[in-house]
XYZ file of C-alpha atoms in Angstrom:
318
model
C -33.056 -21.519 11.385
C -35.027 -19.600 8.798
C -31.844 -18.163 7.298
C -30.187 -21.600 7.234
C -33.170 -22.954 5.326
C -33.193 -19.908 3.050
C -29.507 -20.377 2.202
C -30.018 -24.067 1.448
C -32.912 -23.124 -0.836
C -30.726 -20.502 -2.517
C -28.125 -23.212 -3.136
C -30.817 -25.451 -4.617
C -32.028 -22.696 -6.931
C -28.561 -21.745 -8.167
C -27.614 -25.399 -8.653
C -30.778 -25.909 -10.715
C -29.910 -22.868 -12.825
C -26.359 -24.107 -13.382
C -27.677 -27.523 -14.410
C -30.416 -25.918 -16.560
C -33.081 -27.846 -14.687
C -36.515 -26.951 -13.398
C -37.634 -24.608 -16.145
C -38.510 -21.016 -15.265
C -39.605 -21.940 -11.727
C -37.875 -25.004 -10.259
C -40.002 -27.081 -7.900
C -39.108 -28.219 -4.388
C -41.277 -30.946 -2.846
C -41.710 -30.664 0.924
C -43.916 -32.663 3.303
C -47.081 -30.901 4.454
C -45.485 -30.760 7.921
C -42.331 -28.917 6.754
C -41.527 -25.568 8.349
C -43.078 -22.429 6.765
C -39.535 -21.134 6.174
C -39.431 -23.295 3.041
C -42.511 -21.567 1.630
C -41.117 -18.185 2.668
C -37.843 -18.960 0.866
C -39.741 -20.171 -2.184
C -41.672 -16.902 -2.281
C -38.496 -14.816 -2.096
C -36.387 -16.973 -4.426
C -39.079 -17.676 -7.048
C -39.098 -21.409 -6.361
C -42.279 -23.469 -6.566
C -42.688 -25.101 -3.146
C -45.232 -27.921 -3.306
C -46.487 -29.468 -0.069
C -47.073 -33.215 -0.301
C -49.592 -34.957 1.999
C -48.057 -36.825 4.917
C -48.915 -40.362 5.982
C -51.134 -41.521 8.864
C -47.971 -41.811 10.988
C -47.529 -38.021 10.494
C -44.273 -38.561 8.586
C -43.410 -37.725 4.978
C -45.058 -40.197 2.618
C -42.414 -41.487 0.201
C -45.008 -42.992 -2.140
C -46.910 -39.707 -2.360
C -43.630 -37.861 -2.858
C -42.608 -40.226 -5.646
C -45.937 -39.641 -7.365
C -45.500 -35.868 -7.030
C -42.100 -35.734 -8.768
C -42.510 -33.897 -12.066
C -40.358 -32.516 -14.876
C -39.561 -29.318 -12.941
C -38.820 -30.982 -9.604
C -35.246 -30.324 -8.481
C -35.254 -31.033 -4.737
C -36.880 -32.880 -1.850
C -37.057 -31.980 1.838
C -37.389 -34.040 4.999
C -37.474 -33.012 8.665
C -35.635 -34.452 11.660
C -37.905 -34.014 13.465
C -40.952 -32.096 12.276
C -41.912 -29.126 14.434
C -45.687 -29.840 14.398
C -45.451 -33.465 15.600
C -41.863 -34.213 16.658
C -41.416 -37.227 14.368
C -38.482 -37.893 12.048
C -39.340 -38.204 8.368
C -38.125 -41.317 6.468
C -34.894 -39.712 5.273
C -33.467 -42.952 3.882
C -36.539 -43.461 1.701
C -36.447 -39.863 0.498
C -32.716 -40.209 -0.212
C -33.299 -43.291 -2.348
C -35.890 -41.334 -4.317
C -33.553 -38.341 -4.638
C -30.674 -40.468 -5.916
C -32.927 -42.180 -8.432
C -33.975 -38.844 -9.954
C -30.769 -36.848 -9.319
C -32.608 -34.518 -6.947
C -31.182 -32.412 -4.142
C -32.250 -33.631 -0.682
C -32.224 -31.181 2.222
C -32.821 -32.307 5.806
C -34.303 -29.721 8.153
C -32.688 -30.708 11.450
C -33.117 -27.253 12.977
C -34.756 -28.877 16.007
C -33.011 -32.238 16.037
C -29.519 -31.660 14.717
C -27.973 -31.015 18.123
C -30.161 -33.340 20.192
C -31.013 -36.502 18.211
C -27.402 -37.782 18.142
C -27.444 -37.769 21.952
C -30.918 -39.328 22.058
C -29.482 -42.173 19.986
C -26.405 -42.335 22.228
C -28.744 -42.975 25.161
C -30.166 -46.038 23.407
C -33.395 -44.603 22.019
C -34.282 -45.587 18.438
C -33.482 -42.725 16.056
C -33.531 -43.371 12.294
C -30.602 -42.199 10.186
C -31.161 -38.617 9.064
C -27.755 -37.052 8.416
C -24.822 -37.329 5.995
C -24.489 -41.017 6.856
C -27.386 -41.375 4.402
C -26.176 -41.286 0.806
C -28.190 -38.695 -1.094
C -28.469 -36.077 1.662
C -26.787 -32.977 0.241
C -27.522 -30.338 2.878
C -28.777 -29.964 6.439
C -29.885 -27.090 8.654
C -29.430 -27.306 12.434
C -29.955 -24.613 15.069
C -27.298 -24.148 17.724
C -29.713 -21.785 19.484
C -32.147 -24.646 20.100
C -30.632 -27.828 21.504
C -27.090 -26.570 21.085
C -28.157 -24.296 24.000
C -26.474 -21.254 22.440
C -27.815 -17.700 22.432
C -30.384 -16.608 19.838
C -29.945 -16.432 16.878
C -27.348 -18.902 15.738
C -27.825 -21.713 13.268
C -25.777 -23.814 10.887
C -26.238 -24.930 7.303
C -24.106 -27.910 6.361
C -23.231 -29.555 3.052
C -22.098 -33.072 2.226
C -19.643 -31.738 -0.356
C -17.945 -28.338 -0.857
C -19.314 -28.174 -4.396
C -22.853 -27.865 -3.011
C -21.772 -25.101 -0.623
C -20.371 -23.107 -3.546
C -23.932 -22.410 -4.731
C -24.705 -20.635 -1.443
C -22.111 -17.898 -1.992
C -23.046 -14.596 -3.593
C -20.114 -13.300 -5.671
C -20.029 -9.844 -7.302
C -17.281 -7.881 -9.059
C -19.041 -5.159 -11.095
C -18.409 -2.070 -8.948
C -15.624 0.360 -8.113
C -13.991 -1.494 -5.230
C -13.561 -4.962 -6.689
C -14.709 -8.380 -5.648
C -17.461 -8.741 -3.047
C -18.242 -12.246 -1.798
C -20.702 -13.202 0.953
C -21.916 -16.649 2.063
C -24.923 -15.329 4.029
C -27.610 -12.657 3.705
C -25.953 -10.220 6.095
C -22.676 -8.754 4.932
C -21.749 -7.885 8.506
C -23.267 -9.743 11.436
C -22.758 -9.706 15.226
C -20.429 -12.374 16.524
C -21.932 -12.743 19.987
C -24.234 -15.664 19.227
C -21.477 -17.471 17.326
C -19.055 -16.976 20.216
C -21.704 -18.189 22.666
C -22.292 -21.319 20.575
C -18.565 -22.064 20.528
C -18.259 -21.465 24.275
C -21.222 -23.594 25.336
C -20.115 -26.505 23.145
C -16.615 -26.324 24.579
C -18.042 -26.182 28.090
C -20.593 -29.002 27.810
C -18.809 -31.405 25.494
C -20.276 -34.766 24.530
C -20.775 -35.876 28.130
C -22.497 -32.637 29.114
C -24.938 -32.789 26.219
C -25.616 -36.464 26.906
C -26.391 -35.721 30.565
C -28.802 -32.899 29.696
C -30.539 -34.903 26.971
C -30.986 -37.822 29.385
C -32.944 -35.485 31.679
C -34.978 -34.206 28.728
C -35.897 -37.692 27.557
C -36.858 -38.836 31.061
C -39.133 -35.812 31.230
C -40.630 -36.589 27.836
C -41.239 -40.222 28.768
C -42.893 -39.256 32.060
C -45.143 -36.730 30.336
C -46.078 -39.185 27.577
C -46.944 -41.897 30.100
C -48.942 -39.484 32.244
C -50.897 -38.164 29.265
C -51.646 -41.661 27.945
C -52.960 -42.649 31.385
C -55.687 -39.991 31.254
C -58.910 -41.245 29.602
C -59.563 -39.713 26.196
C -56.043 -38.379 25.612
C -53.391 -39.804 23.296
C -49.924 -38.826 22.132
C -49.769 -38.171 18.389
C -47.422 -40.393 16.398
C -44.228 -41.857 17.811
C -41.925 -38.904 18.475
C -38.219 -39.714 18.606
C -37.040 -36.552 20.323
C -38.051 -33.769 22.696
C -41.229 -32.537 20.985
C -44.488 -34.081 22.137
C -48.071 -33.397 21.067
C -51.310 -34.870 22.322
C -54.953 -34.754 21.297
C -58.266 -35.220 23.088
C -60.918 -37.529 21.691
C -63.936 -35.711 23.134
C -62.704 -32.389 24.516
C -62.176 -29.084 22.737
C -58.391 -28.719 22.511
C -58.540 -24.922 22.572
C -60.668 -25.011 25.719
C -58.227 -27.424 27.344
C -55.340 -25.131 26.447
C -57.254 -22.167 27.904
C -57.765 -24.061 31.166
C -54.041 -24.812 31.344
C -53.189 -21.167 30.675
C -55.515 -20.127 33.485
C -53.341 -22.258 35.754
C -50.214 -20.431 34.646
C -48.945 -22.829 31.977
C -47.820 -21.794 28.512
C -49.984 -24.007 26.284
C -49.317 -24.030 22.536
C -51.884 -25.565 20.201
C -51.510 -27.201 16.807
C -54.095 -27.421 14.045
C -53.720 -30.664 12.050
C -54.564 -32.652 14.047
C -55.985 -30.411 16.751
C -53.548 -30.866 19.608
C -51.615 -29.370 22.483
C -47.962 -28.964 21.592
C -45.289 -29.561 24.224
C -42.224 -28.181 22.578
C -39.532 -27.873 23.093
C -38.873 -29.820 26.292
C -35.671 -29.037 28.185
C -34.053 -30.021 31.474
C -35.832 -27.143 33.262
C -39.085 -29.097 32.916
C -37.820 -31.998 35.063
C -39.217 -30.718 38.413
C -42.661 -29.726 37.155
C -43.898 -32.940 35.507
C -46.125 -34.143 38.356
C -47.604 -30.693 38.972
C -48.302 -30.195 35.256
C -50.004 -33.593 34.941
C -52.147 -32.843 37.997
C -53.166 -29.507 36.496
C -53.905 -31.205 33.168
C -56.256 -33.629 34.930
C -58.019 -30.753 36.700
C -58.232 -28.808 33.423
C -59.896 -31.787 31.735
C -62.552 -31.959 34.456
C -63.135 -28.222 34.147
C -63.659 -28.442 30.364
C -65.868 -31.537 30.708
C -68.114 -29.670 33.150
C -68.372 -26.678 30.816
C -66.611 -24.265 33.178
C -64.007 -23.357 30.529
C -64.578 -22.832 26.824
C -62.203 -22.012 23.989
C -60.938 -18.455 24.026
C -58.366 -16.324 22.234
C -56.666 -17.017 18.937
C -56.581 -20.445 17.356
C -53.511 -22.553 16.657
C -50.528 -20.594 15.394
C -46.778 -20.199 15.451
C -44.375 -17.440 14.508
C -40.648 -16.945 14.590
């Protein structure tokens, strides 16, 4: 996923150079919730990545983004969904803004690209986020997430071949002749690509739909169980398989520690302080009731002072 995002950012930079836009350091506006890979790519590609505050619904704020557009802005980013909160940014609103200013719009669908279409197929509300939205120029989507392929395999997609052309590195000033490469690695292993092809051929549309139905039933059961516990609430309105929840009176890190003591892998997020259930898969179907029971016991343990926060704070790497 990081390389897919990097290559999209490289395309943005080279397009801006070709169009003589963005000055010495073209600017890309991303929501505060956007993946760190955008900032990493900006650092390596000499792009100014500016994080724009998100709204109270945890989604990209189109009004704040509009106000942030400046003379050096060349691109906007939205997520489908965001990794921190699992909500889909208002891609249609961002696309309208991008078209009005002739800006590149990239959609980070690394998590959702291979699951949200099936969520929608099951009848859940999923806002438009892909090339059906005029103004979206590129997308990143990980086959090694909800495509269920082996690590690491991802895709970067373009609405038009002319945008893809900016991704390619082309060189001819050496003894052998022309060298052309569309990705960072000149030679890469084909195993993950072959696995992605094989699993898609094996599952097909019906197979993915069946698996995603199990995932969404699990998500709904977890969300309902969490909401039924006093003092807990799900953050935002997640459309897909990522779920986060916060506690009104309890220390989130202590609650996570109590869950870990019971054998659960409990990730924590920082803003807002939360426990992050991501990413849910069909293997979680049989453990929902046991996990909710352990969560209830963990809450009582933290309330009584038996468990306090321990270990590192919220973090993520990969």
